[in-house]
Amino acid sequence: MAHEDVREVIAAQFADAGVAGRMHAIDLASGREVGVGADAAVLMASVFKVPLVLALYRAADAGLVDPAEQITLTPGTRTAGPTGIGAMADPVTMSLRDLAHLAVSVSDNAAADALADRLGLDAVAAAVAAAGMAATRVVEVCRDVAARTVASLGTADPKQLARLLTDPVALSRLSTLDVAVSNRTTPRDCTVLLAGIWDDALASAGSCAAVRRLLSLQVWPHRLASGFPFDDVRVAGKTGTLPTVRNEIGVVEYPDGGRYAIAVFTRSASTALMLPRADAVIGTVARTAVEHLRRPRR
């Protein structure tokens, strides 16, 4: 399939799933690439947790933090969330590296915000700059997104929020969906980040290996991994989700040594919270891109 042809196929796959999609994929060995809107600005959502965790390990390399340092998070002060510590009832004490584990593996908002509080967003910005992510800005943490959501929708009542978060009129005024004032990146910036982590270029070899391990422990199989249902193909990634937004970035590794960094960002036309086709198209387009990159050049 010619390069332009595969781009057309991917664009059609996004359209068939009812989403506006942007993506970039690159063969980490050859540098061959394919993209659709690869340099467009997109909302990161929880994808920001990848440079956040990288910032932790870069700080550890510099001797600024001990990854084993213990942090206690108490109910009422920690960030709420649907998974991990954010959903628990009692005080929790764990190390910075275990907070990083939860921030990536189950996208724990409380764990991510605790890391950001300890490191500071300047450390995240430094990691972003070191990676060469020129179009990426991490300007807020999960609690900030939650606060802006409440302010935009005019209520903190959980039942009203749940209803408004699927209301197209309410979502049209949701500032957290405005890419200009939110954590933002581009698909190409994210594959640059992943390439640097996989090539041990952004931190020590041990620290990059630690970040790769965390990405391999992510539990969600319904997006990127759904395109690669093979026992001998490994997928490591991180999702990002906001109303109408479904993302994932990651690396697919084949048993023959092939490694492919992929970043897929989507916005759905429907405001429904459950859209299996919108989730699955992330794996579909990733598979299309990787199969294209694995074919011999003509």
Tab-separated table of N, CA and C in Angstrom, residues 14 20-24 36-48 133 135-140 176-191 240 242 245-249 263-267:
chain	number	residue	atom	x	y	z
A	14	PHE	N	-10.953	6.287	11.055
A	14	PHE	CA	-11.417	7.262	12.050
A	14	PHE	C	-12.865	7.667	11.762
A	20	ALA	N	-12.967	12.271	15.114
A	20	ALA	CA	-11.920	13.031	14.439
A	20	ALA	C	-10.603	12.540	15.035
A	21	GLY	N	-9.719	12.019	14.197
A	21	GLY	CA	-8.512	11.396	14.726
A	21	GLY	C	-7.238	12.034	14.212
A	22	ARG	N	-6.227	12.007	15.063
A	22	ARG	CA	-4.885	12.448	14.712
A	22	ARG	C	-3.927	11.356	15.187
A	23	MET	N	-2.908	11.052	14.385
A	23	MET	CA	-2.008	9.984	14.804
A	23	MET	C	-0.635	10.121	14.157
A	24	HIS	N	0.328	9.475	14.784
A	24	HIS	CA	1.678	9.378	14.203
A	24	HIS	C	2.282	8.065	14.675
A	36	VAL	N	-1.335	11.079	10.340
A	36	VAL	CA	-2.532	11.804	9.910
A	36	VAL	C	-2.730	12.920	10.932
A	37	GLY	N	-2.497	14.147	10.521
A	37	GLY	CA	-2.560	15.251	11.479
A	37	GLY	C	-1.492	15.137	12.550
A	38	ALA	N	-0.317	14.669	12.192
A	38	ALA	CA	0.730	14.355	13.171
A	38	ALA	C	1.208	15.569	13.953
A	39	ASP	N	1.054	16.765	13.383
A	39	ASP	CA	1.544	17.967	14.056
A	39	ASP	C	0.410	18.859	14.572
A	40	ALA	N	-0.789	18.308	14.609
A	40	ALA	CA	-1.932	19.062	15.127
A	40	ALA	C	-1.910	19.076	16.655
A	41	ALA	N	-2.317	20.184	17.242
A	41	ALA	CA	-2.404	20.272	18.700
A	41	ALA	C	-3.587	19.440	19.190
A	42	VAL	N	-3.341	18.628	20.228
A	42	VAL	CA	-4.384	17.750	20.775
A	42	VAL	C	-4.337	17.796	22.297
A	43	LEU	N	-5.482	17.486	22.915
A	43	LEU	CA	-5.554	17.406	24.367
A	43	LEU	C	-4.830	16.156	24.855
A	44	MET	N	-3.976	16.322	25.885
A	44	MET	CA	-3.245	15.161	26.385
A	44	MET	C	-4.118	14.268	27.263
A	45	ALA	N	-5.010	14.878	28.067
A	45	ALA	CA	-5.696	14.137	29.131
A	45	ALA	C	-4.627	13.390	29.952
A	46	SER	N	-4.850	12.144	30.315
A	46	SER	CA	-3.899	11.466	31.205
A	46	SER	C	-2.609	11.025	30.524
A	47	VAL	N	-2.465	11.274	29.246
A	47	VAL	CA	-1.171	11.036	28.598
A	47	VAL	C	-0.076	11.891	29.251
A	48	PHE	N	-0.469	12.988	29.917
A	48	PHE	CA	0.549	13.830	30.572
A	48	PHE	C	1.291	13.071	31.668
A	133	MET	N	9.958	17.868	22.830
A	133	MET	CA	8.518	17.984	22.552
A	133	MET	C	8.168	19.474	22.465
A	135	ALA	N	6.020	21.318	20.930
A	135	ALA	CA	4.641	21.808	20.917
A	135	ALA	C	3.847	21.372	22.147
A	136	THR	N	4.521	20.800	23.123
A	136	THR	CA	3.836	20.228	24.289
A	136	THR	C	3.914	21.172	25.483
A	137	ARG	N	2.803	21.332	26.173
A	137	ARG	CA	2.757	22.138	27.393
A	137	ARG	C	1.966	21.370	28.460
A	138	VAL	N	2.587	21.172	29.621
A	138	VAL	CA	1.894	20.580	30.768
A	138	VAL	C	1.721	21.688	31.787
A	139	VAL	N	0.500	22.196	31.892
A	139	VAL	CA	0.241	23.401	32.682
A	139	VAL	C	-0.652	23.147	33.889
A	140	GLU	N	-1.139	21.917	34.048
A	140	GLU	CA	-2.058	21.635	35.147
A	140	GLU	C	-2.026	20.160	35.489
A	176	THR	N	-12.132	22.600	29.854
A	176	THR	CA	-11.100	21.551	29.830
A	176	THR	C	-11.002	20.876	28.469
A	177	LEU	N	-11.950	21.136	27.570
A	177	LEU	CA	-11.873	20.613	26.204
A	177	LEU	C	-11.290	21.646	25.246
A	178	ASP	N	-10.834	22.769	25.785
A	178	ASP	CA	-10.198	23.811	24.971
A	178	ASP	C	-8.691	23.565	24.954
A	179	VAL	N	-8.175	23.143	23.820
A	179	VAL	CA	-6.767	22.744	23.748
A	179	VAL	C	-5.834	23.917	24.030
A	180	ALA	N	-6.304	25.129	23.813
A	180	ALA	CA	-5.431	26.304	23.989
A	180	ALA	C	-5.089	26.564	25.453
A	181	VAL	N	-5.920	26.088	26.390
A	181	VAL	CA	-5.695	26.381	27.810
A	181	VAL	C	-5.528	25.121	28.644
A	182	SER	N	-5.262	24.009	27.990
A	182	SER	CA	-5.154	22.724	28.692
A	182	SER	C	-3.808	22.077	28.384
A	183	ASN	N	-3.523	20.973	29.073
A	183	ASN	CA	-2.327	20.197	28.735
A	183	ASN	C	-2.455	19.745	27.284
A	184	ARG	N	-1.440	20.063	26.490
A	184	ARG	CA	-1.560	19.797	25.054
A	184	ARG	C	-0.247	19.269	24.489
A	185	THR	N	-0.381	18.597	23.364
A	185	THR	CA	0.781	18.020	22.713
A	185	THR	C	0.432	17.824	21.252
A	186	THR	N	1.262	17.081	20.516
A	186	THR	CA	0.945	16.628	19.169
A	186	THR	C	1.280	15.146	19.109
A	187	PRO	N	0.679	14.417	18.169
A	187	PRO	CA	1.061	13.003	18.036
A	187	PRO	C	2.560	12.827	17.806
A	188	ARG	N	3.164	13.671	16.966
A	188	ARG	CA	4.590	13.522	16.696
A	188	ARG	C	5.425	13.765	17.956
A	189	ASP	N	5.053	14.767	18.758
A	189	ASP	CA	5.783	15.005	20.010
A	189	ASP	C	5.770	13.750	20.882
A	190	CYS	N	4.645	13.055	20.896
A	190	CYS	CA	4.537	11.881	21.771
A	190	CYS	C	5.358	10.708	21.260
A	191	THR	N	5.460	10.532	19.942
A	191	THR	CA	6.330	9.448	19.464
A	191	THR	C	7.800	9.810	19.679
A	240	GLY	N	-5.481	8.238	27.689
A	240	GLY	CA	-5.926	9.542	28.161
A	240	GLY	C	-7.399	9.697	27.820
A	242	LEU	N	-11.056	12.166	28.419
A	242	LEU	CA	-11.907	13.264	28.877
A	242	LEU	C	-13.235	13.107	28.123
A	245	VAL	N	-13.080	12.633	24.448
A	245	VAL	CA	-11.656	12.444	24.133
A	245	VAL	C	-11.204	11.047	24.541
A	246	ARG	N	-10.601	10.341	23.580
A	246	ARG	CA	-10.000	9.028	23.863
A	246	ARG	C	-8.640	8.984	23.177
A	247	ASN	N	-7.586	8.755	23.953
A	247	ASN	CA	-6.232	8.764	23.438
A	247	ASN	C	-5.484	7.530	23.902
A	248	GLU	N	-4.414	7.212	23.216
A	248	GLU	CA	-3.396	6.325	23.783
A	248	GLU	C	-2.101	6.509	23.001
A	249	ILE	N	-0.994	6.491	23.749
A	249	ILE	CA	0.337	6.459	23.141
A	249	ILE	C	1.049	5.231	23.666
A	263	ALA	N	1.159	7.122	18.503
A	263	ALA	CA	0.361	8.055	19.305
A	263	ALA	C	-0.938	8.324	18.559
A	264	VAL	N	-2.067	8.027	19.208
A	264	VAL	CA	-3.375	8.197	18.585
A	264	VAL	C	-4.254	9.048	19.506
A	265	PHE	N	-4.833	10.105	18.957
A	265	PHE	CA	-5.678	11.033	19.714
A	265	PHE	C	-6.998	11.187	18.971
A	266	THR	N	-8.118	11.035	19.674
A	266	THR	CA	-9.418	11.119	19.016
A	266	THR	C	-10.378	12.018	19.783
A	267	ARG	N	-11.312	12.594	19.042
A	267	ARG	CA	-12.477	13.292	19.612
A	267	ARG	C	-13.706	12.706	18.946
